[in-house]
């Protein structure tokens, strides 16, 4: 039986962006994640060893958020690649990376990218 695991609203202070001040001061980023996988064994055993531990997923995402990038596309792509490497059983991954208060010539609450694979 397939199901979905989600982690939403993960907050990170990170140094992504093309402007020098973004690399010096950083910004707040929000990451949302979801994936599908086969829940069957975990449903029968009630054992965390038989599922994808979302704490481990968080750790992978946090590690990738710590590496500065110019583009959100690069950040999100690295997250997807790292998750697929660590958890090959994941299917239908979706990662959303949002930058709060992006440096634009006007008012914008956030900017972001979504990768679905």
PDB file of C-alpha atoms in Angstrom:
ATOM      1  CA  UNK A   1       0.000   0.000   0.000  1.00  0.00           C
ATOM      2  CA  UNK A   2       1.457   3.327  -1.049  1.00  0.00           C
ATOM      3  CA  UNK A   3       1.253   6.427   1.095  1.00  0.00           C
ATOM      4  CA  UNK A   4       2.780   9.864   1.421  1.00  0.00           C
ATOM      5  CA  UNK A   5       5.136  11.315   3.982  1.00  0.00           C
ATOM      6  CA  UNK A   6       5.362  15.097   4.393  1.00  0.00           C
ATOM      7  CA  UNK A   7       7.465  17.603   6.261  1.00  0.00           C
ATOM      8  CA  UNK A   8       6.149  21.145   5.962  1.00  0.00           C
ATOM      9  CA  UNK A   9       7.350  24.528   7.082  1.00  0.00           C
ATOM     10  CA  UNK A  10      10.944  23.590   7.896  1.00  0.00           C
ATOM     11  CA  UNK A  11      12.727  26.868   8.651  1.00  0.00           C
ATOM     12  CA  UNK A  12      16.392  27.512   7.989  1.00  0.00           C
ATOM     13  CA  UNK A  13      18.632  30.561   8.130  1.00  0.00           C
ATOM     14  CA  UNK A  14      20.874  30.119   5.103  1.00  0.00           C
ATOM     15  CA  UNK A  15      23.095  32.024   2.693  1.00  0.00           C
ATOM     16  CA  UNK A  16      21.630  31.381  -0.749  1.00  0.00           C
ATOM     17  CA  UNK A  17      21.497  34.123  -3.365  1.00  0.00           C
ATOM     18  CA  UNK A  18      23.476  35.909  -6.036  1.00  0.00           C
ATOM     19  CA  UNK A  19      23.861  39.231  -4.209  1.00  0.00           C
ATOM     20  CA  UNK A  20      26.833  39.735  -1.873  1.00  0.00           C
ATOM     21  CA  UNK A  21      24.595  40.813   1.025  1.00  0.00           C
ATOM     22  CA  UNK A  22      22.630  37.561   0.734  1.00  0.00           C
ATOM     23  CA  UNK A  23      25.861  35.620   1.177  1.00  0.00           C
ATOM     24  CA  UNK A  24      26.897  37.767   4.163  1.00  0.00           C
ATOM     25  CA  UNK A  25      23.625  38.309   6.043  1.00  0.00           C
ATOM     26  CA  UNK A  26      21.654  35.289   4.906  1.00  0.00           C
ATOM     27  CA  UNK A  27      17.896  35.012   4.890  1.00  0.00           C
ATOM     28  CA  UNK A  28      15.078  32.835   6.184  1.00  0.00           C
ATOM     29  CA  UNK A  29      14.060  29.928   3.969  1.00  0.00           C
ATOM     30  CA  UNK A  30      11.114  27.586   4.257  1.00  0.00           C
ATOM     31  CA  UNK A  31      11.265  24.059   2.846  1.00  0.00           C
ATOM     32  CA  UNK A  32       8.325  21.719   2.245  1.00  0.00           C
ATOM     33  CA  UNK A  33       8.824  18.080   1.295  1.00  0.00           C
ATOM     34  CA  UNK A  34       6.655  15.136   0.334  1.00  0.00           C
ATOM     35  CA  UNK A  35       7.165  11.733  -1.240  1.00  0.00           C
ATOM     36  CA  UNK A  36       5.283   8.516  -1.855  1.00  0.00           C
ATOM     37  CA  UNK A  37       6.504   5.083  -0.873  1.00  0.00           C
ATOM     38  CA  UNK A  38       5.222   1.645   0.078  1.00  0.00           C
ATOM     39  CA  UNK A  39       3.845   1.749   3.637  1.00  0.00           C
ATOM     40  CA  UNK A  40       2.882  -1.955   3.720  1.00  0.00           C
ATOM     41  CA  UNK A  41       5.623  -3.298   5.963  1.00  0.00           C
ATOM     42  CA  UNK A  42       5.454  -0.417   8.475  1.00  0.00           C
ATOM     43  CA  UNK A  43       1.679  -0.800   8.663  1.00  0.00           C
ATOM     44  CA  UNK A  44       2.102  -4.447   9.668  1.00  0.00           C
ATOM     45  CA  UNK A  45       5.092  -4.168  12.016  1.00  0.00           C
ATOM     46  CA  UNK A  46       4.696  -0.750  13.691  1.00  0.00           C
ATOM     47  CA  UNK A  47       8.494  -0.559  13.609  1.00  0.00           C
ATOM     48  CA  UNK A  48      10.307   2.642  12.624  1.00  0.00           C
ATOM     49  CA  UNK A  49      13.009   0.534  10.949  1.00  0.00           C
ATOM     50  CA  UNK A  50      10.380  -0.421   8.351  1.00  0.00           C
ATOM     51  CA  UNK A  51       9.568   3.108   7.250  1.00  0.00           C
ATOM     52  CA  UNK A  52      11.198   6.329   6.143  1.00  0.00           C
ATOM     53  CA  UNK A  53      12.084   8.169   9.329  1.00  0.00           C
ATOM     54  CA  UNK A  54      11.143  11.815   8.786  1.00  0.00           C
ATOM     55  CA  UNK A  55      13.790  12.871  11.306  1.00  0.00           C
ATOM     56  CA  UNK A  56      16.412  11.399   8.961  1.00  0.00           C
ATOM     57  CA  UNK A  57      14.753  13.179   6.027  1.00  0.00           C
ATOM     58  CA  UNK A  58      14.975  16.464   7.946  1.00  0.00           C
ATOM     59  CA  UNK A  59      18.675  15.894   8.614  1.00  0.00           C
ATOM     60  CA  UNK A  60      19.401  15.412   4.901  1.00  0.00           C
ATOM     61  CA  UNK A  61      17.485  18.583   4.014  1.00  0.00           C
ATOM     62  CA  UNK A  62      19.204  20.571   6.789  1.00  0.00           C
ATOM     63  CA  UNK A  63      22.619  19.417   5.570  1.00  0.00           C
ATOM     64  CA  UNK A  64      21.865  20.579   2.019  1.00  0.00           C
ATOM     65  CA  UNK A  65      20.458  23.911   3.232  1.00  0.00           C
ATOM     66  CA  UNK A  66      23.773  24.640   4.973  1.00  0.00           C
ATOM     67  CA  UNK A  67      25.653  24.640   1.646  1.00  0.00           C
ATOM     68  CA  UNK A  68      25.359  28.084   0.064  1.00  0.00           C
ATOM     69  CA  UNK A  69      24.142  28.305  -3.532  1.00  0.00           C
ATOM     70  CA  UNK A  70      23.421  31.138  -5.919  1.00  0.00           C
ATOM     71  CA  UNK A  71      20.095  29.745  -7.119  1.00  0.00           C
ATOM     72  CA  UNK A  72      17.117  28.195  -5.342  1.00  0.00           C
ATOM     73  CA  UNK A  73      16.911  25.755  -8.263  1.00  0.00           C
ATOM     74  CA  UNK A  74      20.351  24.481  -7.310  1.00  0.00           C
ATOM     75  CA  UNK A  75      19.401  24.142  -3.643  1.00  0.00           C
ATOM     76  CA  UNK A  76      16.195  22.252  -4.418  1.00  0.00           C
ATOM     77  CA  UNK A  77      17.972  20.040  -6.939  1.00  0.00           C
ATOM     78  CA  UNK A  78      20.658  19.123  -4.415  1.00  0.00           C
ATOM     79  CA  UNK A  79      17.995  18.269  -1.839  1.00  0.00           C
ATOM     80  CA  UNK A  80      16.156  15.986  -4.286  1.00  0.00           C
ATOM     81  CA  UNK A  81      19.408  14.272  -5.334  1.00  0.00           C
ATOM     82  CA  UNK A  82      20.522  13.735  -1.739  1.00  0.00           C
ATOM     83  CA  UNK A  83      17.131  12.353  -0.691  1.00  0.00           C
ATOM     84  CA  UNK A  84      17.028   9.952  -3.652  1.00  0.00           C
ATOM     85  CA  UNK A  85      20.528   8.765  -2.782  1.00  0.00           C
ATOM     86  CA  UNK A  86      19.749   8.258   0.921  1.00  0.00           C
ATOM     87  CA  UNK A  87      16.251   6.837   0.419  1.00  0.00           C
ATOM     88  CA  UNK A  88      16.006   4.995  -2.909  1.00  0.00           C
ATOM     89  CA  UNK A  89      12.528   3.735  -2.003  1.00  0.00           C
ATOM     90  CA  UNK A  90      11.103   7.278  -2.328  1.00  0.00           C
ATOM     91  CA  UNK A  91       8.790   7.936  -5.269  1.00  0.00           C
ATOM     92  CA  UNK A  92       7.089  11.117  -6.461  1.00  0.00           C
ATOM     93  CA  UNK A  93       9.350  13.489  -4.556  1.00  0.00           C
ATOM     94  CA  UNK A  94       8.277  17.099  -4.219  1.00  0.00           C
ATOM     95  CA  UNK A  95      10.525  19.759  -2.723  1.00  0.00           C
ATOM     96  CA  UNK A  96       9.579  23.420  -2.363  1.00  0.00           C
ATOM     97  CA  UNK A  97      12.192  25.986  -1.316  1.00  0.00           C
ATOM     98  CA  UNK A  98      10.945  29.473  -0.411  1.00  0.00           C
ATOM     99  CA  UNK A  99      13.078  32.545   0.264  1.00  0.00           C
ATOM    100  CA  UNK A 100      11.367  35.085   2.525  1.00  0.00           C
ATOM    101  CA  UNK A 101      11.689  38.774   1.664  1.00  0.00           C
ATOM    102  CA  UNK A 102      13.620  38.318  -1.579  1.00  0.00           C
ATOM    103  CA  UNK A 103      15.719  41.250  -2.785  1.00  0.00           C
ATOM    104  CA  UNK A 104      13.491  42.633  -5.547  1.00  0.00           C
ATOM    105  CA  UNK A 105      12.719  46.182  -6.655  1.00  0.00           C
ATOM    106  CA  UNK A 106       9.442  46.211  -4.784  1.00  0.00           C
ATOM    107  CA  UNK A 107       7.472  44.358  -2.160  1.00  0.00           C
ATOM    108  CA  UNK A 108       7.400  40.552  -2.262  1.00  0.00           C
ATOM    109  CA  UNK A 109       6.782  38.301   0.709  1.00  0.00           C
ATOM    110  CA  UNK A 110       8.660  35.398  -0.831  1.00  0.00           C
ATOM    111  CA  UNK A 111      10.068  33.739  -3.911  1.00  0.00           C
ATOM    112  CA  UNK A 112      10.510  30.058  -4.476  1.00  0.00           C
ATOM    113  CA  UNK A 113      10.910  26.986  -6.602  1.00  0.00           C
ATOM    114  CA  UNK A 114       9.207  23.607  -6.638  1.00  0.00           C
ATOM    115  CA  UNK A 115      10.775  20.435  -8.006  1.00  0.00           C
ATOM    116  CA  UNK A 116       8.605  17.386  -8.568  1.00  0.00           C
ATOM    117  CA  UNK A 117      10.155  14.133  -9.621  1.00  0.00           C
TER     118      UNK A 117
END
